[in-house]
mmCIF file of C-alpha atoms in Angstrom:
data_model
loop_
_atom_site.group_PDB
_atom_site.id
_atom_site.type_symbol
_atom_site.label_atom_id
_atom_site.label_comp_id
_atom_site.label_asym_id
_atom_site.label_seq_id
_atom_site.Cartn_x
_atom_site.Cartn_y
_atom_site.Cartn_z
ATOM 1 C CA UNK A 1 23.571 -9.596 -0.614
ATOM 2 C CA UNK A 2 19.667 -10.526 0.478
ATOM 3 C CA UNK A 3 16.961 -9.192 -1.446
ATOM 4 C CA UNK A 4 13.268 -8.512 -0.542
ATOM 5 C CA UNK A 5 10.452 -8.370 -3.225
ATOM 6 C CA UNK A 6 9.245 -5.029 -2.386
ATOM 7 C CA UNK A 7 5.378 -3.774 -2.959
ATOM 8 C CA UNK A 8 4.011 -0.465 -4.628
ATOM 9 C CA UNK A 9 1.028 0.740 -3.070
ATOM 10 C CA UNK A 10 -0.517 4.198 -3.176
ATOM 11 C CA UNK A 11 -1.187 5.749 0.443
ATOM 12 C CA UNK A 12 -4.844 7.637 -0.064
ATOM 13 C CA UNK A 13 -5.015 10.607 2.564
ATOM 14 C CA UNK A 14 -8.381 11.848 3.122
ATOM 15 C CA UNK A 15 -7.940 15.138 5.338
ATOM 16 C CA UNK A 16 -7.410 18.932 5.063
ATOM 17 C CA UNK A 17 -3.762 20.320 4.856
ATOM 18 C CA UNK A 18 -2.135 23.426 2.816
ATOM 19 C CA UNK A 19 1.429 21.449 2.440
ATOM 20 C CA UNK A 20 1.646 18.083 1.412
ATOM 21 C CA UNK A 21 5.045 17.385 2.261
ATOM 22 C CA UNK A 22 5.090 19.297 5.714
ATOM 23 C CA UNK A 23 1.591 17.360 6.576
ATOM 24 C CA UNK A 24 2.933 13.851 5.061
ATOM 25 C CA UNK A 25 6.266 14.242 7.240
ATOM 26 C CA UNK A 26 4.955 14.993 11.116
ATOM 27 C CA UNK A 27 2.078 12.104 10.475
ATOM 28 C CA UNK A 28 5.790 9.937 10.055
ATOM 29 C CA UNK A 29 7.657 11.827 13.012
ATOM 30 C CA UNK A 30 5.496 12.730 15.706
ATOM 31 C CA UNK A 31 7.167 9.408 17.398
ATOM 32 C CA UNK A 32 3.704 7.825 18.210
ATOM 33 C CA UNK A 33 3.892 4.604 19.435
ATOM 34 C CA UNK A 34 1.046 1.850 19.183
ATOM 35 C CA UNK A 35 0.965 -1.594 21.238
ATOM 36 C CA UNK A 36 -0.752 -4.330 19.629
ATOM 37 C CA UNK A 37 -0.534 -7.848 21.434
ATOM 38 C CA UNK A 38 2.205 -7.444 23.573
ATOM 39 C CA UNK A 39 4.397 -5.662 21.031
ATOM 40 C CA UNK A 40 5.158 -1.696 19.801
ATOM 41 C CA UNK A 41 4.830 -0.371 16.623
ATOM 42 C CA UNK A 42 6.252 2.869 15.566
ATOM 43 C CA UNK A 43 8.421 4.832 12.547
ATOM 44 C CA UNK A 44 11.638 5.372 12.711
ATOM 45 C CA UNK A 45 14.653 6.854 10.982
ATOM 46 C CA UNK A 46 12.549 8.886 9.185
ATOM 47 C CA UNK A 47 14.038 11.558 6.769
ATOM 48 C CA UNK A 48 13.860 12.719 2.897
ATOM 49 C CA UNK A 49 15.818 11.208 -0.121
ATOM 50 C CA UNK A 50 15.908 13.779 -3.106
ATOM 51 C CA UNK A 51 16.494 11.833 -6.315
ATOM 52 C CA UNK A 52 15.863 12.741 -10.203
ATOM 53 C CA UNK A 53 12.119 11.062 -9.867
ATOM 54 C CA UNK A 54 11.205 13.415 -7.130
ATOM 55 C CA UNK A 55 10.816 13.833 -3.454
ATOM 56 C CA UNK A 56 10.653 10.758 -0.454
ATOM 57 C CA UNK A 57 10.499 9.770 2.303
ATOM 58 C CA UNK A 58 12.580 7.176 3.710
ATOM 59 C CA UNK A 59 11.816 5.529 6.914
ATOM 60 C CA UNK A 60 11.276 2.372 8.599
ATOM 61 C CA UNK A 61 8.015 0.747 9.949
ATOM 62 C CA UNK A 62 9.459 -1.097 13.437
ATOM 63 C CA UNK A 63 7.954 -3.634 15.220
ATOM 64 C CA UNK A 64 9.516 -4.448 18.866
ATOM 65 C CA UNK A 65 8.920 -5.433 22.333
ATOM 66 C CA UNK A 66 9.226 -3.534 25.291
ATOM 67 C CA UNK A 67 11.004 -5.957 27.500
ATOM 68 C CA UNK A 68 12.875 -9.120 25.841
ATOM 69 C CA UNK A 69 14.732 -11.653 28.327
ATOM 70 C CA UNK A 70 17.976 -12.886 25.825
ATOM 71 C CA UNK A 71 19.614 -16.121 27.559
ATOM 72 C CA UNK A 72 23.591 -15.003 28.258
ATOM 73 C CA UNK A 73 26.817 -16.939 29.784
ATOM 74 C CA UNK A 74 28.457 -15.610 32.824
ATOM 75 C CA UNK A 75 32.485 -16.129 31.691
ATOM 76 C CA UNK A 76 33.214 -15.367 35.494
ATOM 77 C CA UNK A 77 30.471 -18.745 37.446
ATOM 78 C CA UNK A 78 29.854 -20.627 33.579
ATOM 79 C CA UNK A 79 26.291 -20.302 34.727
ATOM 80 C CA UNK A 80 23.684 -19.413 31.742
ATOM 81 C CA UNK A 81 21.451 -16.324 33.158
ATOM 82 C CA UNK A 82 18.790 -14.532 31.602
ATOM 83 C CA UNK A 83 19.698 -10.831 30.854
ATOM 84 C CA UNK A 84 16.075 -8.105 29.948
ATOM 85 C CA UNK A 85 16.956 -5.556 26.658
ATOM 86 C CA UNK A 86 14.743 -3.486 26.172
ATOM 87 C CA UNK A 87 12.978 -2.041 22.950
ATOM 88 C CA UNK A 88 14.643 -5.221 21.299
ATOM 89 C CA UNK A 89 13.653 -5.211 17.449
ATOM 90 C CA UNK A 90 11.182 -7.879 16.111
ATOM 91 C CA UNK A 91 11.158 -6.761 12.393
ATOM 92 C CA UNK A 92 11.512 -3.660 10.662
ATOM 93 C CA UNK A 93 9.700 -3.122 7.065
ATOM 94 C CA UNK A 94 11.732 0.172 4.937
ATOM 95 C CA UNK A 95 9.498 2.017 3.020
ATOM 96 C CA UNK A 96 10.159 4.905 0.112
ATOM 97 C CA UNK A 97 7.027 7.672 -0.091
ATOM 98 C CA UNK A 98 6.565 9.831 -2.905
ATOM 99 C CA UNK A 99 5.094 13.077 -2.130
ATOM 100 C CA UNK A 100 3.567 13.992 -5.063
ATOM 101 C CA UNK A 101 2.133 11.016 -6.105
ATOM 102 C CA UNK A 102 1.461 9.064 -2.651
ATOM 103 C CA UNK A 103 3.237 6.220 -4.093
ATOM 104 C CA UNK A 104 4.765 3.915 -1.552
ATOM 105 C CA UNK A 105 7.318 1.130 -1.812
ATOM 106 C CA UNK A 106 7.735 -1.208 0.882
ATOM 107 C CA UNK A 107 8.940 -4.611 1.802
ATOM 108 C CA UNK A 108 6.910 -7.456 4.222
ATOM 109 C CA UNK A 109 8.821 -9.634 6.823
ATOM 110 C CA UNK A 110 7.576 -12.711 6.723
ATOM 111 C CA UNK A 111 4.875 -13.431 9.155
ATOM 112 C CA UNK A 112 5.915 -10.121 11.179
ATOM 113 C CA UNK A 113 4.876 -7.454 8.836
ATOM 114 C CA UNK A 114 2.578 -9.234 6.271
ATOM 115 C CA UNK A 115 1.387 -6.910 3.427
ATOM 116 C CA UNK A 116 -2.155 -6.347 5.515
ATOM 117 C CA UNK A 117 -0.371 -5.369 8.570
ATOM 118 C CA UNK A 118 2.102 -3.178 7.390
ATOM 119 C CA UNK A 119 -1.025 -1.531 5.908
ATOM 120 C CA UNK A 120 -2.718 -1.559 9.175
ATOM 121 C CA UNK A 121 -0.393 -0.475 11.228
ATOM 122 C CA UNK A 122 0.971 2.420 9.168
ATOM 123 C CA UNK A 123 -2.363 3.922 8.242
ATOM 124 C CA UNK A 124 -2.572 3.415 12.246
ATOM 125 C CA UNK A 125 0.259 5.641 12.832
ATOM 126 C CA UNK A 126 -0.599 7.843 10.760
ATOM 127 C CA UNK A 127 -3.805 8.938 11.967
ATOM 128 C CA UNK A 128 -2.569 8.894 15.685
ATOM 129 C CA UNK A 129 -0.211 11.609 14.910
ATOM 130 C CA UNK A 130 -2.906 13.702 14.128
ATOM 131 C CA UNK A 131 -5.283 12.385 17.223
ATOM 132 C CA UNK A 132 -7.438 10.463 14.995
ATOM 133 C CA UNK A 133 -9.544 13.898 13.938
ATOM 134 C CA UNK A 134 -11.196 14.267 10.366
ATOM 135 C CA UNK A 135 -8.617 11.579 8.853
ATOM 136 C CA UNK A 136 -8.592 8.630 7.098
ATOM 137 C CA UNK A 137 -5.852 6.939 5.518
ATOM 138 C CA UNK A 138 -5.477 4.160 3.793
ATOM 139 C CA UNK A 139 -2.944 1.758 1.266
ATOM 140 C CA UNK A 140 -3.781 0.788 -1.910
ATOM 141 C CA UNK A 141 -1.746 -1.989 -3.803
ATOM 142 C CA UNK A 142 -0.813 -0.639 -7.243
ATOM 143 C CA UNK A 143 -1.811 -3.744 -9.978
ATOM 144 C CA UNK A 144 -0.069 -4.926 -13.322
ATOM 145 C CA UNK A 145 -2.548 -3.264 -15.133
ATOM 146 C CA UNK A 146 -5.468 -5.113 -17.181
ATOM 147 C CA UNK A 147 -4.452 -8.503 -15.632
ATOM 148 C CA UNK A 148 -7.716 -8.770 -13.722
ATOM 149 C CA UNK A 149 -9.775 -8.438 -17.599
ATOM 150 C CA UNK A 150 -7.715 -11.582 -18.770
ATOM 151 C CA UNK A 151 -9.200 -13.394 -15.531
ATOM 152 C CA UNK A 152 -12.905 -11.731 -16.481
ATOM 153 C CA UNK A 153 -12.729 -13.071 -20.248
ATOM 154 C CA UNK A 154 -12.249 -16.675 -19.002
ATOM 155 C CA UNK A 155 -15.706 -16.479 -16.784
ATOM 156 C CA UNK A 156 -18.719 -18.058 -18.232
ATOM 157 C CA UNK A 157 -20.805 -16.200 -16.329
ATOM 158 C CA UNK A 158 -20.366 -12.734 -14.302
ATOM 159 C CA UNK A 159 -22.651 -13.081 -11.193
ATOM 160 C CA UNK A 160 -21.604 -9.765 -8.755
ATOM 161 C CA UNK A 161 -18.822 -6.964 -9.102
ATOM 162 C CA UNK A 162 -17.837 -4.819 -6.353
ATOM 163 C CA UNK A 163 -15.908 -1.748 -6.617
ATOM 164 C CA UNK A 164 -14.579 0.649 -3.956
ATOM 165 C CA UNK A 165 -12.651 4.016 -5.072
ATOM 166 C CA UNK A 166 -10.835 7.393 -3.597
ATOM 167 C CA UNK A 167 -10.399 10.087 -5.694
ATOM 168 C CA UNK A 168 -6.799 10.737 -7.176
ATOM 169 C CA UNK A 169 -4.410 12.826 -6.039
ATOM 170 C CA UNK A 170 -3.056 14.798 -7.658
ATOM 171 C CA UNK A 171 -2.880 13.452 -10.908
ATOM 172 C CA UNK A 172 -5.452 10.885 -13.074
ATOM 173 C CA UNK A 173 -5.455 8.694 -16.045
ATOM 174 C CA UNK A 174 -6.979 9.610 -19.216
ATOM 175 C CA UNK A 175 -9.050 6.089 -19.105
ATOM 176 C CA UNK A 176 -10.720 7.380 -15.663
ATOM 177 C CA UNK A 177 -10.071 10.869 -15.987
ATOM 178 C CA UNK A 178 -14.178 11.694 -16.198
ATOM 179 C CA UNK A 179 -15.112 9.259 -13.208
ATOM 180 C CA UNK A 180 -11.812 11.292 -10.978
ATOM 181 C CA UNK A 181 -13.745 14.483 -11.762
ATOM 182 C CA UNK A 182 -16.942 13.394 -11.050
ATOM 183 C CA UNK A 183 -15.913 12.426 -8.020
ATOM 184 C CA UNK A 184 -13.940 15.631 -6.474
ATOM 185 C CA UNK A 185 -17.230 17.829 -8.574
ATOM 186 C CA UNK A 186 -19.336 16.402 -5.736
ATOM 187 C CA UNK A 187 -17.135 15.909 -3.137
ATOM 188 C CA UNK A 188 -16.649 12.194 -2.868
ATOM 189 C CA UNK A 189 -14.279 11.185 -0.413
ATOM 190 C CA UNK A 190 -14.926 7.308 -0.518
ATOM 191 C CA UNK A 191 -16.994 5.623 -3.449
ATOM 192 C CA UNK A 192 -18.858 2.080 -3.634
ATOM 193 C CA UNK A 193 -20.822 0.397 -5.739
ATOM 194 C CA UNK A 194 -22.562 -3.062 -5.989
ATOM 195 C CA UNK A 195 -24.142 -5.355 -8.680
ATOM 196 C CA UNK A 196 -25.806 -8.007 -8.813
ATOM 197 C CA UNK A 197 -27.051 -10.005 -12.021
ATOM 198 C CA UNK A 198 -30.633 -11.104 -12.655
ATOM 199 C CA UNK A 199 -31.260 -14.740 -11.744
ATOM 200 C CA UNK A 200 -32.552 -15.345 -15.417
ATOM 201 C CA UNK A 201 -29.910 -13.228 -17.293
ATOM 202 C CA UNK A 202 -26.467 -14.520 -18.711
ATOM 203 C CA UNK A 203 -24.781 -12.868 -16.182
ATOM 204 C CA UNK A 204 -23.061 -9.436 -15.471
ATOM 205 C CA UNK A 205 -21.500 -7.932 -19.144
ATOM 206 C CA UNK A 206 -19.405 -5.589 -17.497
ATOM 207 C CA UNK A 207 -16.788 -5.806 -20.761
ATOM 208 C CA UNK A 208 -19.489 -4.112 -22.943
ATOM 209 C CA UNK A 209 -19.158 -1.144 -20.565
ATOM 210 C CA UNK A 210 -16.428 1.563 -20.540
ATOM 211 C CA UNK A 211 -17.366 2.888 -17.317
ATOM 212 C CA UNK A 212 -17.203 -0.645 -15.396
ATOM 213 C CA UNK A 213 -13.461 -0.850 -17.099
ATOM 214 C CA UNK A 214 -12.646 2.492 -16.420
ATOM 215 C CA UNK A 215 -13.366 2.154 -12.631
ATOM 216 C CA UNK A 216 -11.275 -1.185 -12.520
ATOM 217 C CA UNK A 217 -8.410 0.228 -14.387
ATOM 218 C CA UNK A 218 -8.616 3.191 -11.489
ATOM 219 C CA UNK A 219 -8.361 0.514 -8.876
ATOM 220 C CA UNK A 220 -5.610 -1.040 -10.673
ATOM 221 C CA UNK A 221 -4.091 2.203 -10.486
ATOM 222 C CA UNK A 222 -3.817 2.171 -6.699
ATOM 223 C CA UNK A 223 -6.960 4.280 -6.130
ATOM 224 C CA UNK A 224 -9.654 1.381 -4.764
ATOM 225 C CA UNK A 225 -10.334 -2.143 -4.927
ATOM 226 C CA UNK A 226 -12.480 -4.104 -7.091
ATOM 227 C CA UNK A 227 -13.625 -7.511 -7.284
ATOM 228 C CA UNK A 228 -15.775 -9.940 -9.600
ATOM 229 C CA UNK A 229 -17.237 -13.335 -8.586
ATOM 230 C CA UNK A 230 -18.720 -15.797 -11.364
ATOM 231 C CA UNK A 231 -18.575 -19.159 -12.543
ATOM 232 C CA UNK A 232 -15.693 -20.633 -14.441
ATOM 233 C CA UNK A 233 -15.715 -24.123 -15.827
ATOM 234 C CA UNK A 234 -18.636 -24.281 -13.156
ATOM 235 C CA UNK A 235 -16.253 -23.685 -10.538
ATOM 236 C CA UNK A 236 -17.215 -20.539 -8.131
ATOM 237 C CA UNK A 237 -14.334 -17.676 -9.087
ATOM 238 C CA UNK A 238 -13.486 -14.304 -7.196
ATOM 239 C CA UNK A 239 -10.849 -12.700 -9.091
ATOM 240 C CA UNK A 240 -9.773 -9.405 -7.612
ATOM 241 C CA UNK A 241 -7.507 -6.115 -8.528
ATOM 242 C CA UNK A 242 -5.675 -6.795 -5.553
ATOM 243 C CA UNK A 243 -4.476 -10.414 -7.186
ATOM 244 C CA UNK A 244 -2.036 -9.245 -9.166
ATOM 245 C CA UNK A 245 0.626 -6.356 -7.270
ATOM 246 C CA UNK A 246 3.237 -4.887 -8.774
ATOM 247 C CA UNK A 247 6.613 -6.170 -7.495
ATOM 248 C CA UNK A 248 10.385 -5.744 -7.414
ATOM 249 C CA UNK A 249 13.308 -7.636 -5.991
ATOM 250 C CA UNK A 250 15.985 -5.384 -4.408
ATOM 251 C CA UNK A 251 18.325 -5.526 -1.470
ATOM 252 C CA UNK A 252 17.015 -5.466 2.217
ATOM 253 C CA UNK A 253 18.135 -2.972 5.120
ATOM 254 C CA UNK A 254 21.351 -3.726 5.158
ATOM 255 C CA UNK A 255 22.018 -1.501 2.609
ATOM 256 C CA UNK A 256 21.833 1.929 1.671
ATOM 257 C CA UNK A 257 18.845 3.748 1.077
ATOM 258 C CA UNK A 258 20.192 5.148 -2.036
ATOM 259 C CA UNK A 259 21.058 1.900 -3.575
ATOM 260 C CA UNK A 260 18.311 0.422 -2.942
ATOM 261 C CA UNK A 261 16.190 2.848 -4.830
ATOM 262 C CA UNK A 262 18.521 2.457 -7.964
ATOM 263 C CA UNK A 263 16.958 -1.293 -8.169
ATOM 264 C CA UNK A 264 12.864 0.059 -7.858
ATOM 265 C CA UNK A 265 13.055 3.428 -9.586
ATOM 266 C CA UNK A 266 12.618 1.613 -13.355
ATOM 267 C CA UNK A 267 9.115 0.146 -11.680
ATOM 268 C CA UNK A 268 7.860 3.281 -10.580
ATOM 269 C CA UNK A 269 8.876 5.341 -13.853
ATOM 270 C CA UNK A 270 6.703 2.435 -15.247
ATOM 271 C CA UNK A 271 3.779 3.570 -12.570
ATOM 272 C CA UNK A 272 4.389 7.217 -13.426
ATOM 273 C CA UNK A 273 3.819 7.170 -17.164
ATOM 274 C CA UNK A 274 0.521 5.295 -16.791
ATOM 275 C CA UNK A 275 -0.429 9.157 -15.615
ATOM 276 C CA UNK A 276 2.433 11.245 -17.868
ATOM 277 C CA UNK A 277 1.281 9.335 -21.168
ATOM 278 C CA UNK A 278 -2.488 9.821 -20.570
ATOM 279 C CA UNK A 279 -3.241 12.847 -19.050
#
């Protein structure tokens, strides 16, 4: 049996809806189809998987070409000829959705469906289903959390830190839990910030601050990015929350949705009390 290392992400929907589930599933089935360089992109086989952790979505993102010539023998002459399928599959990436949450679980093929393109193209679909109008959507990779601070304690000196955040939905962490409500108080949608160290400091102390922590930790959650650049052993260093994913091997789509889920489900009861144990 193959296996895949499958991703967690969180999928961050900015747009007005009353259900969450009925909105989530026509973005997935309103059979939109995208071309991008000479090949189609759509979902398919989309339906819901009830288990005891909640409510999904199961589905496939496809990639395929229209037209694909496939070289074939003629039994009859023993000529080769050149036979045209069409809608022939390139790759197909399956993905598990939970409602609630917006967690999403999802495996890349190779150089078909890298982790940034099956990011693109889904939030891509996504927003086509609903024309494109007062929507935004976006993937998050959910971190092994405080990996990125082990990184920070080895710089020598913190130059710049950039930080990019959504609000949560529905639920946040007790270690951001002010920042979240700050945020939907004033009706953030998207949040950025940017610093810069003096030329004659020591550099950036962003450890001595909660806040700076807190707001990594939220990106590590799957709610933004954040990144830090300084000097390390006078080597130039970016270190990133987006360095350190969490990941699980399980088998690929050859198998049934429902197994595969028994392999990933310890992972995301691991994501789920990060919210359970500190709210």
């Amino acid at each position: 049996m193959s296996m895949q290392k499958y991703y967690f992400g969180r999928v961050n929907i900015l747009a007005q809806y009353e259900d969450k589930y009925d909105f989530i599933l026509v973005g997935l089935r309103q059979n939109n189809i995208l071309l991008r360089s000479n090949h189609l992109w759509g979902f398919f086989d989309i339906e819901p998987l009830e288990v005891d952790e909640g409510l999904f979505i199961h589905g496939y993102l496809v990639k395929y070409k229209p037209e694909k010539l496939e070289e074939v023998v003629d039994p009859e002459t023993h000529k080769l000829t050149f036979e045209g399928i069409k809608d022939s599959v390139v790759a197909k990436s399956r993905f598990f959705l939970h409602i609630t949450s917006g967690i999403i679980v999802y495996h890349p093929v190779g150089l078909h469906i890298d982790l940034e393109t099956f990011n693109e193209r889904f939030s891509e679909l996504f927003e086509k289903s609903y024309d494109n109008f007062f929507i935004d959507v976006a993937i998050q990779s959910i971190e092994d959390r405080y990996k990125i601070f082990e990184e920070i304690e080895k710089f020598d000196y913190i130059e710049k830190v950039n930080i990019s955040l959504h609000p949560s939905n529905p639920r946040s962490s007790r270690i951001w839990d002010g920042i979240d409500k700050n945020f939907k108080e004033l009706g953030i949608g998207k949040y950025q910030e940017h610093f810069e160290a003096k030329s004659d400091s020591d550099g950036l102390k962003i450890t001595h601050s909660d806040e700076v922590k807190a707001k990594i930790t939220m990106a590590d959650d799957g709610y933004g990015k954040a990144d830090v650049t300084g000097i390390v052993n006078r080597v130039k260093k970016t270190v990133s929350t987006k360095d350190n994913p969490v990941t699980e091997m399980a088998p690929g789509d050859t198998v049934e949705k429902e197994t595969v889920f028994t392999y990933i489900k310890d992972k995301l009861n691991n994501i789920f009390s990060r919210f359970r144990d500190e709210s």
